[in-house]
Short mmCIF file of C-alpha atoms and ligand atoms in Angstrom, two decimals:
data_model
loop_
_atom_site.label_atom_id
_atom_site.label_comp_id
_atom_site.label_asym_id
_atom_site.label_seq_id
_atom_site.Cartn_x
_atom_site.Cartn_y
_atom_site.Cartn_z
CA UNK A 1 -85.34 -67.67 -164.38
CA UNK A 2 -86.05 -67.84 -160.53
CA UNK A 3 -82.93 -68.07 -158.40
CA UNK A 4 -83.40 -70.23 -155.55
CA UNK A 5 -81.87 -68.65 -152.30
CA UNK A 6 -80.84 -71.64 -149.66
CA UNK A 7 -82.13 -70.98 -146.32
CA UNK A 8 -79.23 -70.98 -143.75
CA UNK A 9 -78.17 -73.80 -141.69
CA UNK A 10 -76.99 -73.39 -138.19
CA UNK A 11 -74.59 -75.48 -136.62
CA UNK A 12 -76.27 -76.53 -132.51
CA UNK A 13 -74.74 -73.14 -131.17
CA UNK A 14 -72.84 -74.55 -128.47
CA UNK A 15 -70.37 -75.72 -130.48
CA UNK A 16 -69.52 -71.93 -131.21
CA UNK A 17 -68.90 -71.35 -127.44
CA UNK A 18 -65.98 -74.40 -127.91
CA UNK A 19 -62.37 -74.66 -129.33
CA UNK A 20 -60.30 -77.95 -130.81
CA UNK A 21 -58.63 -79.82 -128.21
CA UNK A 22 -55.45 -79.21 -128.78
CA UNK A 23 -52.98 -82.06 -127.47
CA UNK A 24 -49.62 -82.33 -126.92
CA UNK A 25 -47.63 -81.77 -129.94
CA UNK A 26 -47.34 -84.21 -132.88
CA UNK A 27 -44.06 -85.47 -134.19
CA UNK A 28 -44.40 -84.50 -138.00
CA UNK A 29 -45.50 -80.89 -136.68
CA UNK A 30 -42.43 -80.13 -134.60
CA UNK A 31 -40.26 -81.47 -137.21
CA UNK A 32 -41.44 -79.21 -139.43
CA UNK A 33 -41.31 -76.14 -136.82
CA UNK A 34 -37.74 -77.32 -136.23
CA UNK A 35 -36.27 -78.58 -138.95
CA UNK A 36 -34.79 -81.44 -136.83
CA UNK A 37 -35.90 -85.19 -138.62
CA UNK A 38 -38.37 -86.82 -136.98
CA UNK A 39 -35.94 -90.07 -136.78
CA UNK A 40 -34.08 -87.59 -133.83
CA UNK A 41 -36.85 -86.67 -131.54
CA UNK A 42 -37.84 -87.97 -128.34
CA UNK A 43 -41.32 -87.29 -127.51
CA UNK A 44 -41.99 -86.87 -124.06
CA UNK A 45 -45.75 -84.71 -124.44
CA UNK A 46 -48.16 -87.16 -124.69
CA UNK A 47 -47.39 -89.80 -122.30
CA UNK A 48 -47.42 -92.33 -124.39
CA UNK A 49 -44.82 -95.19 -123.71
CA UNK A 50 -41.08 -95.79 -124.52
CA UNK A 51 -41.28 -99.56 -124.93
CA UNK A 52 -44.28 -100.23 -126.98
CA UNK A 53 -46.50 -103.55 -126.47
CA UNK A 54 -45.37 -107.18 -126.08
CA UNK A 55 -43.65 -108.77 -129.16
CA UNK A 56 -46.19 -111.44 -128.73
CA UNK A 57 -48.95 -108.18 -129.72
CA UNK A 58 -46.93 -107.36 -132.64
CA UNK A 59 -46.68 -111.18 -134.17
CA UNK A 60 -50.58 -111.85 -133.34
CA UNK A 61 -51.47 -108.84 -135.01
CA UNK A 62 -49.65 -109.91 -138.06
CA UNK A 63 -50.49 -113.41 -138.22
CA UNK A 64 -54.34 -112.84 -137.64
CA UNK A 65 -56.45 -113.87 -141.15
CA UNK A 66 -59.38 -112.49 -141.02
CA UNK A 67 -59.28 -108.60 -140.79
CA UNK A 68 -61.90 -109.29 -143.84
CA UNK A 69 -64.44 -109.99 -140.91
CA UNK A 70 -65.95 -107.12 -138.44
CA UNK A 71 -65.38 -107.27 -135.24
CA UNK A 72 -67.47 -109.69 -132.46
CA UNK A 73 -69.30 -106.93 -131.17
CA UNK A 74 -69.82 -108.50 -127.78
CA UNK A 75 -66.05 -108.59 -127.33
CA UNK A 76 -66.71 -111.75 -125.07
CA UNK A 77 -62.92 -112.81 -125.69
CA UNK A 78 -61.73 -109.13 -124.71
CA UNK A 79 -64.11 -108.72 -122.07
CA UNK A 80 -63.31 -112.28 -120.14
CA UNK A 81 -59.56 -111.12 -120.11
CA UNK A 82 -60.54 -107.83 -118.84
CA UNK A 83 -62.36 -109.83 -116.16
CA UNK A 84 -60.00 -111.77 -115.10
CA UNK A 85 -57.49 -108.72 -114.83
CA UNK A 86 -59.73 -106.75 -112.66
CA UNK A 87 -61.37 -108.73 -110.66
CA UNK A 88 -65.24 -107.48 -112.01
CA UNK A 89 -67.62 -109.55 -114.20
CA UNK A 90 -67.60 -109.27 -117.35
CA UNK A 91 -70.67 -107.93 -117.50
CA UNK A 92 -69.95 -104.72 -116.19
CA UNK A 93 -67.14 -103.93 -118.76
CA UNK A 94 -68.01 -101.65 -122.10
CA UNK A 95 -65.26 -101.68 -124.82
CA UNK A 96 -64.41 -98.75 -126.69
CA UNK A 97 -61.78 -97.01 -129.08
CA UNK A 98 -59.86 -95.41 -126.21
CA UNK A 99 -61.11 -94.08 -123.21
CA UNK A 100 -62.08 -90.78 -124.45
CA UNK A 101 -64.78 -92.44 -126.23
CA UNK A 102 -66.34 -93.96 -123.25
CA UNK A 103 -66.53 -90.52 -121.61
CA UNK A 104 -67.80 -89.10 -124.79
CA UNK A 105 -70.27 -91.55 -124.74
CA UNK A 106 -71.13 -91.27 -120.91
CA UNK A 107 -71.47 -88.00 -121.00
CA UNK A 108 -73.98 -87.87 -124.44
CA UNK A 109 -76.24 -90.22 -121.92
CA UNK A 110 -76.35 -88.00 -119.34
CA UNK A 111 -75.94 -84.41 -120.00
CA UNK A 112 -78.47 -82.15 -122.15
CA UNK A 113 -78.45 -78.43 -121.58
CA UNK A 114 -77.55 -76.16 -119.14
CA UNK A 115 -76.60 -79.63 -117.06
CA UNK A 116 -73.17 -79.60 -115.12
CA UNK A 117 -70.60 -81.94 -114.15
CA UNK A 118 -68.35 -80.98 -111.70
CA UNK A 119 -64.05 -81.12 -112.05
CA UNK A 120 -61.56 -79.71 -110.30
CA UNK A 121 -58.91 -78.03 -112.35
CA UNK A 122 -55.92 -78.59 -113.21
CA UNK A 123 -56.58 -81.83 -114.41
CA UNK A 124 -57.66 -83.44 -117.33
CA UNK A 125 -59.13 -80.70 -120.16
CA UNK A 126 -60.87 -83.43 -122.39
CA UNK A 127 -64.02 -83.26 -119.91
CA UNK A 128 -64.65 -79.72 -120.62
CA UNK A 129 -64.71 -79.68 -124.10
CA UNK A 130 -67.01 -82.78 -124.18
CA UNK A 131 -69.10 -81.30 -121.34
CA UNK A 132 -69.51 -77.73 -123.74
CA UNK A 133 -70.14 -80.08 -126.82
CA UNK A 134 -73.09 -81.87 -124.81
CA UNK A 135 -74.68 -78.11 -124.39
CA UNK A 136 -74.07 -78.76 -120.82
CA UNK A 137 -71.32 -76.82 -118.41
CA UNK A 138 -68.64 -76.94 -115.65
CA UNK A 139 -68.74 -76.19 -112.73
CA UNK A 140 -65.36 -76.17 -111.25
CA UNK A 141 -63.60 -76.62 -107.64
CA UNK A 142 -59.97 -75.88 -107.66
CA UNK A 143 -57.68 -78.12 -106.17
CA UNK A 144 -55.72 -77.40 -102.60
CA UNK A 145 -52.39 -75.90 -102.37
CA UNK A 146 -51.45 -79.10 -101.99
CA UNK A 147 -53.39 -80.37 -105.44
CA UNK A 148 -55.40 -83.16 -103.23
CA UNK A 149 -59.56 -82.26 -104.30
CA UNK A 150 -61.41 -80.80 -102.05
CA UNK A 151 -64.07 -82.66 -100.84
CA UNK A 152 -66.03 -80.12 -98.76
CA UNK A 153 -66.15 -77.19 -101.01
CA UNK A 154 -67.23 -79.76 -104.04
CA UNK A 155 -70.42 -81.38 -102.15
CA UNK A 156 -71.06 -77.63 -101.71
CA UNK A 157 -71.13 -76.28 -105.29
CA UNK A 158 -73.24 -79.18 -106.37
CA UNK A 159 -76.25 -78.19 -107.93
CA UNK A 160 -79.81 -79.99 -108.88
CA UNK A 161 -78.15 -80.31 -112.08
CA UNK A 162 -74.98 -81.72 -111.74
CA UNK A 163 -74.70 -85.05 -113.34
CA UNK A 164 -71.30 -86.38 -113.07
CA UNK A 165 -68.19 -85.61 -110.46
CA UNK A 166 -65.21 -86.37 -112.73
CA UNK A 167 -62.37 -87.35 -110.89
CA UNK A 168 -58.83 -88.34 -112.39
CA UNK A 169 -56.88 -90.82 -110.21
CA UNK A 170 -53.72 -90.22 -110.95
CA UNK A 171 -54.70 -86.88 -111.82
CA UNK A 172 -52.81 -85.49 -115.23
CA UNK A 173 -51.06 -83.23 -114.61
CA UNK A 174 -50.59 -83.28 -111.17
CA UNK A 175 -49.99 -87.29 -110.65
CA UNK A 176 -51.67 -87.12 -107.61
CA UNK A 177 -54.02 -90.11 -106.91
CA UNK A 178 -57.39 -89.42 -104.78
CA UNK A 179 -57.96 -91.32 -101.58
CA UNK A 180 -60.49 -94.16 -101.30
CA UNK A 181 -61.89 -92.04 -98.60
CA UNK A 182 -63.03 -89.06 -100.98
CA UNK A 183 -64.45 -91.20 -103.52
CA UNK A 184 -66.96 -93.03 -100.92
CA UNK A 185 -67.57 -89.72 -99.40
CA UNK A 186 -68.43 -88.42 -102.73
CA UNK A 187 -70.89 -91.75 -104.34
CA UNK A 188 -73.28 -90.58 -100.97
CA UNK A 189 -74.09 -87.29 -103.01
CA UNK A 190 -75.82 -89.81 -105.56
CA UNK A 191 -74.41 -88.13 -108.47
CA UNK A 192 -72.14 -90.20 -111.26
CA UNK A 193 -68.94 -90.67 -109.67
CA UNK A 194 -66.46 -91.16 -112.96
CA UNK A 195 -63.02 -92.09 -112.07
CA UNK A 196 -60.74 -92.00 -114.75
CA UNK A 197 -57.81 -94.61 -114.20
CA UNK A 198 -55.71 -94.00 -117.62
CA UNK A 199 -52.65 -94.14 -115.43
CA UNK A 200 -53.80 -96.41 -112.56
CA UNK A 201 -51.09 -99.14 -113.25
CA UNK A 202 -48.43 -96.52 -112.50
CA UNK A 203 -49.82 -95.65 -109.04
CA UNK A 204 -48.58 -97.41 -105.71
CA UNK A 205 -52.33 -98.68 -105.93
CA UNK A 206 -52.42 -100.14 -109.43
CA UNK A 207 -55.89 -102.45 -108.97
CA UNK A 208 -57.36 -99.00 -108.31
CA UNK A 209 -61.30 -98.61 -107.46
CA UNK A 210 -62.83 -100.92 -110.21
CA UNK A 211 -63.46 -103.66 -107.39
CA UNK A 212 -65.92 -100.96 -105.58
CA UNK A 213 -68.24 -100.79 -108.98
CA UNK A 214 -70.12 -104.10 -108.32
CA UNK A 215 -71.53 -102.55 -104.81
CA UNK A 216 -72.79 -98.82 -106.23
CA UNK A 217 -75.75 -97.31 -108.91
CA UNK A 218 -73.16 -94.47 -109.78
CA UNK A 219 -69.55 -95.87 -109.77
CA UNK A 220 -67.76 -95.91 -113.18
CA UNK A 221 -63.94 -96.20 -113.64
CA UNK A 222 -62.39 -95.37 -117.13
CA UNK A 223 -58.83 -97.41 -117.99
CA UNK A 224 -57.50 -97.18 -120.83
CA UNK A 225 -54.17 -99.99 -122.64
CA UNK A 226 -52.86 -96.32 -124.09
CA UNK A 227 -50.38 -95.89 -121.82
CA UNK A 228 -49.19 -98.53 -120.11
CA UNK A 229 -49.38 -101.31 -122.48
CA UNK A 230 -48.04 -98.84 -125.04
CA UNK A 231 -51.24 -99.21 -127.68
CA UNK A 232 -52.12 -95.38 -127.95
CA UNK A 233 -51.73 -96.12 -131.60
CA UNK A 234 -53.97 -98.83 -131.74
CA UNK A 235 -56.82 -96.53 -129.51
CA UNK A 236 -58.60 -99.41 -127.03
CA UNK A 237 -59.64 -98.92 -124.12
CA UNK A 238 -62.82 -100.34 -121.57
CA UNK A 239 -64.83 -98.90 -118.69
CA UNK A 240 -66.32 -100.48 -115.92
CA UNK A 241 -69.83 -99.94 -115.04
CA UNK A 242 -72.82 -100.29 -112.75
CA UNK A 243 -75.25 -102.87 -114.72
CA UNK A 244 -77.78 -99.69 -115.61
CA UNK A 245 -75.27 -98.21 -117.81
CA UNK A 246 -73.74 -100.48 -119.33
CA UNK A 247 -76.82 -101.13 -121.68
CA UNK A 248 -77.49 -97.22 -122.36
CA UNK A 249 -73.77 -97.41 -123.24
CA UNK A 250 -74.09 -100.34 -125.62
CA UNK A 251 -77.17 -98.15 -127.09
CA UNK A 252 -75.25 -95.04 -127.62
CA UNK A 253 -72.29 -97.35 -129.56
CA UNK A 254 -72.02 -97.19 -133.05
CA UNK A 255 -72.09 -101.08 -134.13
CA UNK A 256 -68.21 -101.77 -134.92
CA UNK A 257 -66.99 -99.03 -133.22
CA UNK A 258 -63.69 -100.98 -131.46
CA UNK A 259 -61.78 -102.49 -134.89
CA UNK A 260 -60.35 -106.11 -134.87
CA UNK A 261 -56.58 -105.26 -134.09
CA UNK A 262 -57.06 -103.00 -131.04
CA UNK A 263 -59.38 -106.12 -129.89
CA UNK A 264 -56.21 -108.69 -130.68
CA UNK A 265 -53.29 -106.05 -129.01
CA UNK A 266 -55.47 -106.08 -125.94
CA UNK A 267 -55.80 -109.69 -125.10
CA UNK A 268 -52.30 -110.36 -126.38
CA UNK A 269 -51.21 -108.13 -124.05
CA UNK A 270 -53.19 -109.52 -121.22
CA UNK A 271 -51.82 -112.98 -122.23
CA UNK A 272 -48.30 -111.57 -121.42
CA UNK A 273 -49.16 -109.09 -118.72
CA UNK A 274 -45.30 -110.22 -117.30
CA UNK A 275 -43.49 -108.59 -120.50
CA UNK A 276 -45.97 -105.13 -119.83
CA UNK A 277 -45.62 -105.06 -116.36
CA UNK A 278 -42.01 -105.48 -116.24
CA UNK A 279 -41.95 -102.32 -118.71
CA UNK A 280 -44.50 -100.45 -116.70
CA UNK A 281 -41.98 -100.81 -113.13
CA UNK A 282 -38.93 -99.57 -114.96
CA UNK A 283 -41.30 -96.71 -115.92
CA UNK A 284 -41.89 -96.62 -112.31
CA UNK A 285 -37.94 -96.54 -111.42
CA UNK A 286 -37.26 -93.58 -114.13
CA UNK A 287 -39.74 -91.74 -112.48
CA UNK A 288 -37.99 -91.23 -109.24
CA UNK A 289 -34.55 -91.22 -110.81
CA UNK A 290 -36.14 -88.28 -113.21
CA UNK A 291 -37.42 -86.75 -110.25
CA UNK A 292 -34.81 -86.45 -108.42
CA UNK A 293 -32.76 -85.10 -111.36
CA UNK A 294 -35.81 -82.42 -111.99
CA UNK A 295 -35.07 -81.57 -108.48
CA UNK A 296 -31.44 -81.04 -108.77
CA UNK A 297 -32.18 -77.82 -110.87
CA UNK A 298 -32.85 -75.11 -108.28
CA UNK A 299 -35.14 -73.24 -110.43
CA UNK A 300 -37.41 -76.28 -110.76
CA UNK A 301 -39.89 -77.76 -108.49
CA UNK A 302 -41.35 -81.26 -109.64
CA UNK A 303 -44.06 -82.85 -108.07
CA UNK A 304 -44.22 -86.12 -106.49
CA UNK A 305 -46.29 -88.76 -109.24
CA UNK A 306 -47.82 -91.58 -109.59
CA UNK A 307 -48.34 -91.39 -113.26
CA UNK A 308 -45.84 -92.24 -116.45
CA UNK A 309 -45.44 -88.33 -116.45
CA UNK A 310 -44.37 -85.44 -114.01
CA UNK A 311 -45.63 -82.07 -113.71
CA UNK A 312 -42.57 -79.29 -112.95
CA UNK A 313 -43.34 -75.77 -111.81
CA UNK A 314 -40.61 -73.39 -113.10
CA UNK A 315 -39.73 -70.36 -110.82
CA UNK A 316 -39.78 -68.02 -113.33
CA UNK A 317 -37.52 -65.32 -110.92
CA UNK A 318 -34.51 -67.81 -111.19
CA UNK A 319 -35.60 -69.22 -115.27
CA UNK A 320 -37.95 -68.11 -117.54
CA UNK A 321 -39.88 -71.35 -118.89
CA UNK A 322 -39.45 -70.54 -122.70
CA UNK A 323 -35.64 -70.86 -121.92
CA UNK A 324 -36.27 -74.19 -120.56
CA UNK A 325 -38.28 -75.08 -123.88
CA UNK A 326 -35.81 -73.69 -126.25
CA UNK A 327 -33.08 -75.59 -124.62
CA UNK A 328 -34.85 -79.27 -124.84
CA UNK A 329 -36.21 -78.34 -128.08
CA UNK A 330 -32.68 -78.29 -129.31
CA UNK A 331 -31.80 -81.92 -128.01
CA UNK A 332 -35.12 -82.83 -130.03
CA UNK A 333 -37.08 -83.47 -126.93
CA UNK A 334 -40.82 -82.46 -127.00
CA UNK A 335 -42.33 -81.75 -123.90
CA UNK A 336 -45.70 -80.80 -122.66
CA UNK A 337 -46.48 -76.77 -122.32
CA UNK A 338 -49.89 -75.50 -121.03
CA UNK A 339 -52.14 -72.19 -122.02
CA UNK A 340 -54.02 -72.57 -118.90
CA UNK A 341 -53.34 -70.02 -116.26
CA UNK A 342 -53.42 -72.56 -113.59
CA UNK A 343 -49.84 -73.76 -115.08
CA UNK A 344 -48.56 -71.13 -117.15
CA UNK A 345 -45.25 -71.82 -115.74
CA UNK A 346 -45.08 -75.42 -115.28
CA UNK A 347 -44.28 -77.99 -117.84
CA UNK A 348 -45.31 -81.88 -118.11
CA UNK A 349 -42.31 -84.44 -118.99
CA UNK A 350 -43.61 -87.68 -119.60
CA UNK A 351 -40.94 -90.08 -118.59
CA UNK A 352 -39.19 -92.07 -120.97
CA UNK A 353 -36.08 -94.42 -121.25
CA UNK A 354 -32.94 -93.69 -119.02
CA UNK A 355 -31.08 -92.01 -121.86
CA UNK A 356 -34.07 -89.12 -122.34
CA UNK A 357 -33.50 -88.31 -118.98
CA UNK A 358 -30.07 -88.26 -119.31
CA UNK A 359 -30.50 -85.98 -122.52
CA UNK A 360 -33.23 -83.67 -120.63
CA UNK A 361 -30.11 -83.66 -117.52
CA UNK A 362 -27.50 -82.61 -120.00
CA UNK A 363 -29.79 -79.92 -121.92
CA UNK A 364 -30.87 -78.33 -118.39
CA UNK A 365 -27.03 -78.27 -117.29
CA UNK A 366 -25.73 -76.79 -120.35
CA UNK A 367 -28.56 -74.13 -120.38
CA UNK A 368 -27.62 -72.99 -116.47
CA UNK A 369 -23.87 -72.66 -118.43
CA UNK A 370 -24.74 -70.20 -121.01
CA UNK A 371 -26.65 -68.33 -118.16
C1 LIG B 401 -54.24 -90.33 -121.98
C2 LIG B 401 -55.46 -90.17 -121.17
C3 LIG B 401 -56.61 -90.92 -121.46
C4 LIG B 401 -56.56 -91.98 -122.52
O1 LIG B 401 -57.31 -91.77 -123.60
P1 LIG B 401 -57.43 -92.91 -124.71
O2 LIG B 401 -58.58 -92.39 -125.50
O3 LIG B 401 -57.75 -94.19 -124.04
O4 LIG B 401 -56.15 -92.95 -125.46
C5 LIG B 401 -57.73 -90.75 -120.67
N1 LIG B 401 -57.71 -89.90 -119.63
C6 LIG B 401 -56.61 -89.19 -119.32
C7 LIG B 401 -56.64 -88.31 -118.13
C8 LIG B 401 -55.47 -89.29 -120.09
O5 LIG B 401 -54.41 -88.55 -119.78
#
């Protein structure tokens, strides 16, 4: 008998240079860590929202009678809404599942290897792994002292190669938006120019930059309904996009890619923006009333955002973070820890209703009791 001896297949090799993104938590997971039901636990890691969509989403989505049908994959319906909430013609909007798509996408058009885009830690961690998955790499500016980008030192690391300047307005973690100012000073270097707006409707400037996309070749703004229309579940989200792209963008779409009910969730919530927006200010209002509590706590030292979320350093001479996360994770509360050494000792608490904050209050008080 001859025995027939396979001949090895490699994976592309860059994907051994990258990990699993690993993202905040899941409920079922820290239940079973815990041993506390997941019925009791607040989840504050993923910045995801308290109130959920519109009832108006829930009833369309149920009463809809033809899920036996794809998709219109021209999502004119979704896309007219979209225009009419931003301002920008419909033809420069590209649906997708989520907004991480669209920069997965984006970043398959552009990047081949030993390309760059350039991002300025901390911020957003998604980019890097796609980046590394593209065979391409990052080349990265730290933020100031004061977490705002810096403009200068980033037109001066640019290289031939670098494709893309990711920029994350707010920024997760940091809530920090970046100025109009930066972002025009930055489309002159000619490079893609991706700002990614997932939080935008949070900020003091929630119409953000998507009105500037019409008038430049390398504009693009990611949003995303996620977080503030409370759909993370359903996973829609759109870009907005100079003309050029938008067709390499439908190109690099699988057909179908965005189903039917993230399609119907959108527009329903778009045809009762009031409901979402009214959620999306009280959001707004626990924020500064969470902030200021955060701030009460001498060992803690929150930082001013514009997001759903806030980023806390902990001085670890007056509190030792694990503390802190042993004493929430008792109340049930899951928060957001980092392995980056950029914020080993901070900690990300997305904000919720007023009683989580109340809960977080009383589980920081009783843990300066015991100490
Ligand atoms: C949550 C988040 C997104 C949203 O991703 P979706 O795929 O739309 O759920 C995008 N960018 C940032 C920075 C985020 O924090």
């Amino acid at each position: 008998m001859y025995s027939y001896s396979p001949r090895p297949v490699h994976v592309r090799p860059e994907l051994d240079r990258m990990a699993e993104y690993i993202p905040g938590e899941s409920l079922e997971s820290f239940s079973a860590r815990t041993g506390i039901p997941v019925e009791k636990l607040i989840k504050l890691n993923g910045n995801e929202s308290p109130y959920g969509p519109a009832p108006q989403v829930i009833e369309a989505l149920g009463n809809h009678l033809s899920y036996n049908n794809y998709p219109d994959t021209e999502s004119r319906a979704l896309k007219q809404a979209l225009s009419a909430y931003t301002g920008v013609d419909s033809r420069h909007i590209v649906i997708s599942h989520g907004s991480n798509e669209l920069i997965n996408l984006l970043y398959h058009i552009f990047l081949t290897v030993g390309d760059n885009i350039l991002s300025c830690p901390p911020t957003f961690t998604l980019y890097t792994f796609i980046t590394t998955f593209c065979g391409a790499y990052v080349l990265e500016v730290p933020r100031a002292d004061d977490y705002e980008i810096d403009v200068e030192a980033i037109i001066k690391a640019l290289t031939p190669e670098t494709k893309i300047i990711v920029l994350c307005s707010p920024n997760n973690p940091t809530g920090n938006p970046v100025s109009e100012e930066d972002v025009l000073t930055l489309l002159d270097t000619g490079r893609i120019v991706m700002v990614d707006e997932a939080y935008v409707e949070f900020s003091h400037n929630p119409k953000g930059f998507a009105h500037l996309v019409p008038q430049y070749r390398n504009l693009i703004v990611m949003r995303t309904f996620s977080k503030w229309a409370g759909l993370a579940g359903l996973r829609i989200g759109y870009g907005i996009f100079p003309d050029w792209i938008v067709s390499y963008m439908r190109r690099a779409q699988c057909p179908f890619e965005v189903n039917l009910a993230g399609h119907i969730a959108a527009i329903e919530t778009l045809n009762h923006l009031d409901y979402t927006l009214d959620k999306v200010q009280r959001i707004v209002e626990e924020r500064e009333r969470l902030f200021s509590i955060l701030q009460s706590h001498r060992y803690l030292d929150p930082l001013p955002s514009q997001g759903n979320f806030i980023l806390t350093r902990v001085d670890e001479d007056e509190m030792k973070i694990e503390h802190v996360k042993q004493a929430v994770e008792r109340s049930g509360i899951l928060l957001r820890y980092f392995h980056h050494p950029y914020l080993s000792n901070y900690v990300r608490l997305t904000v919720g209703l007023p009683e989580h904050t109340d809960l977080i209050h009383q589980a920081l008080l009783q843990l300066e009791e015991y100490k």
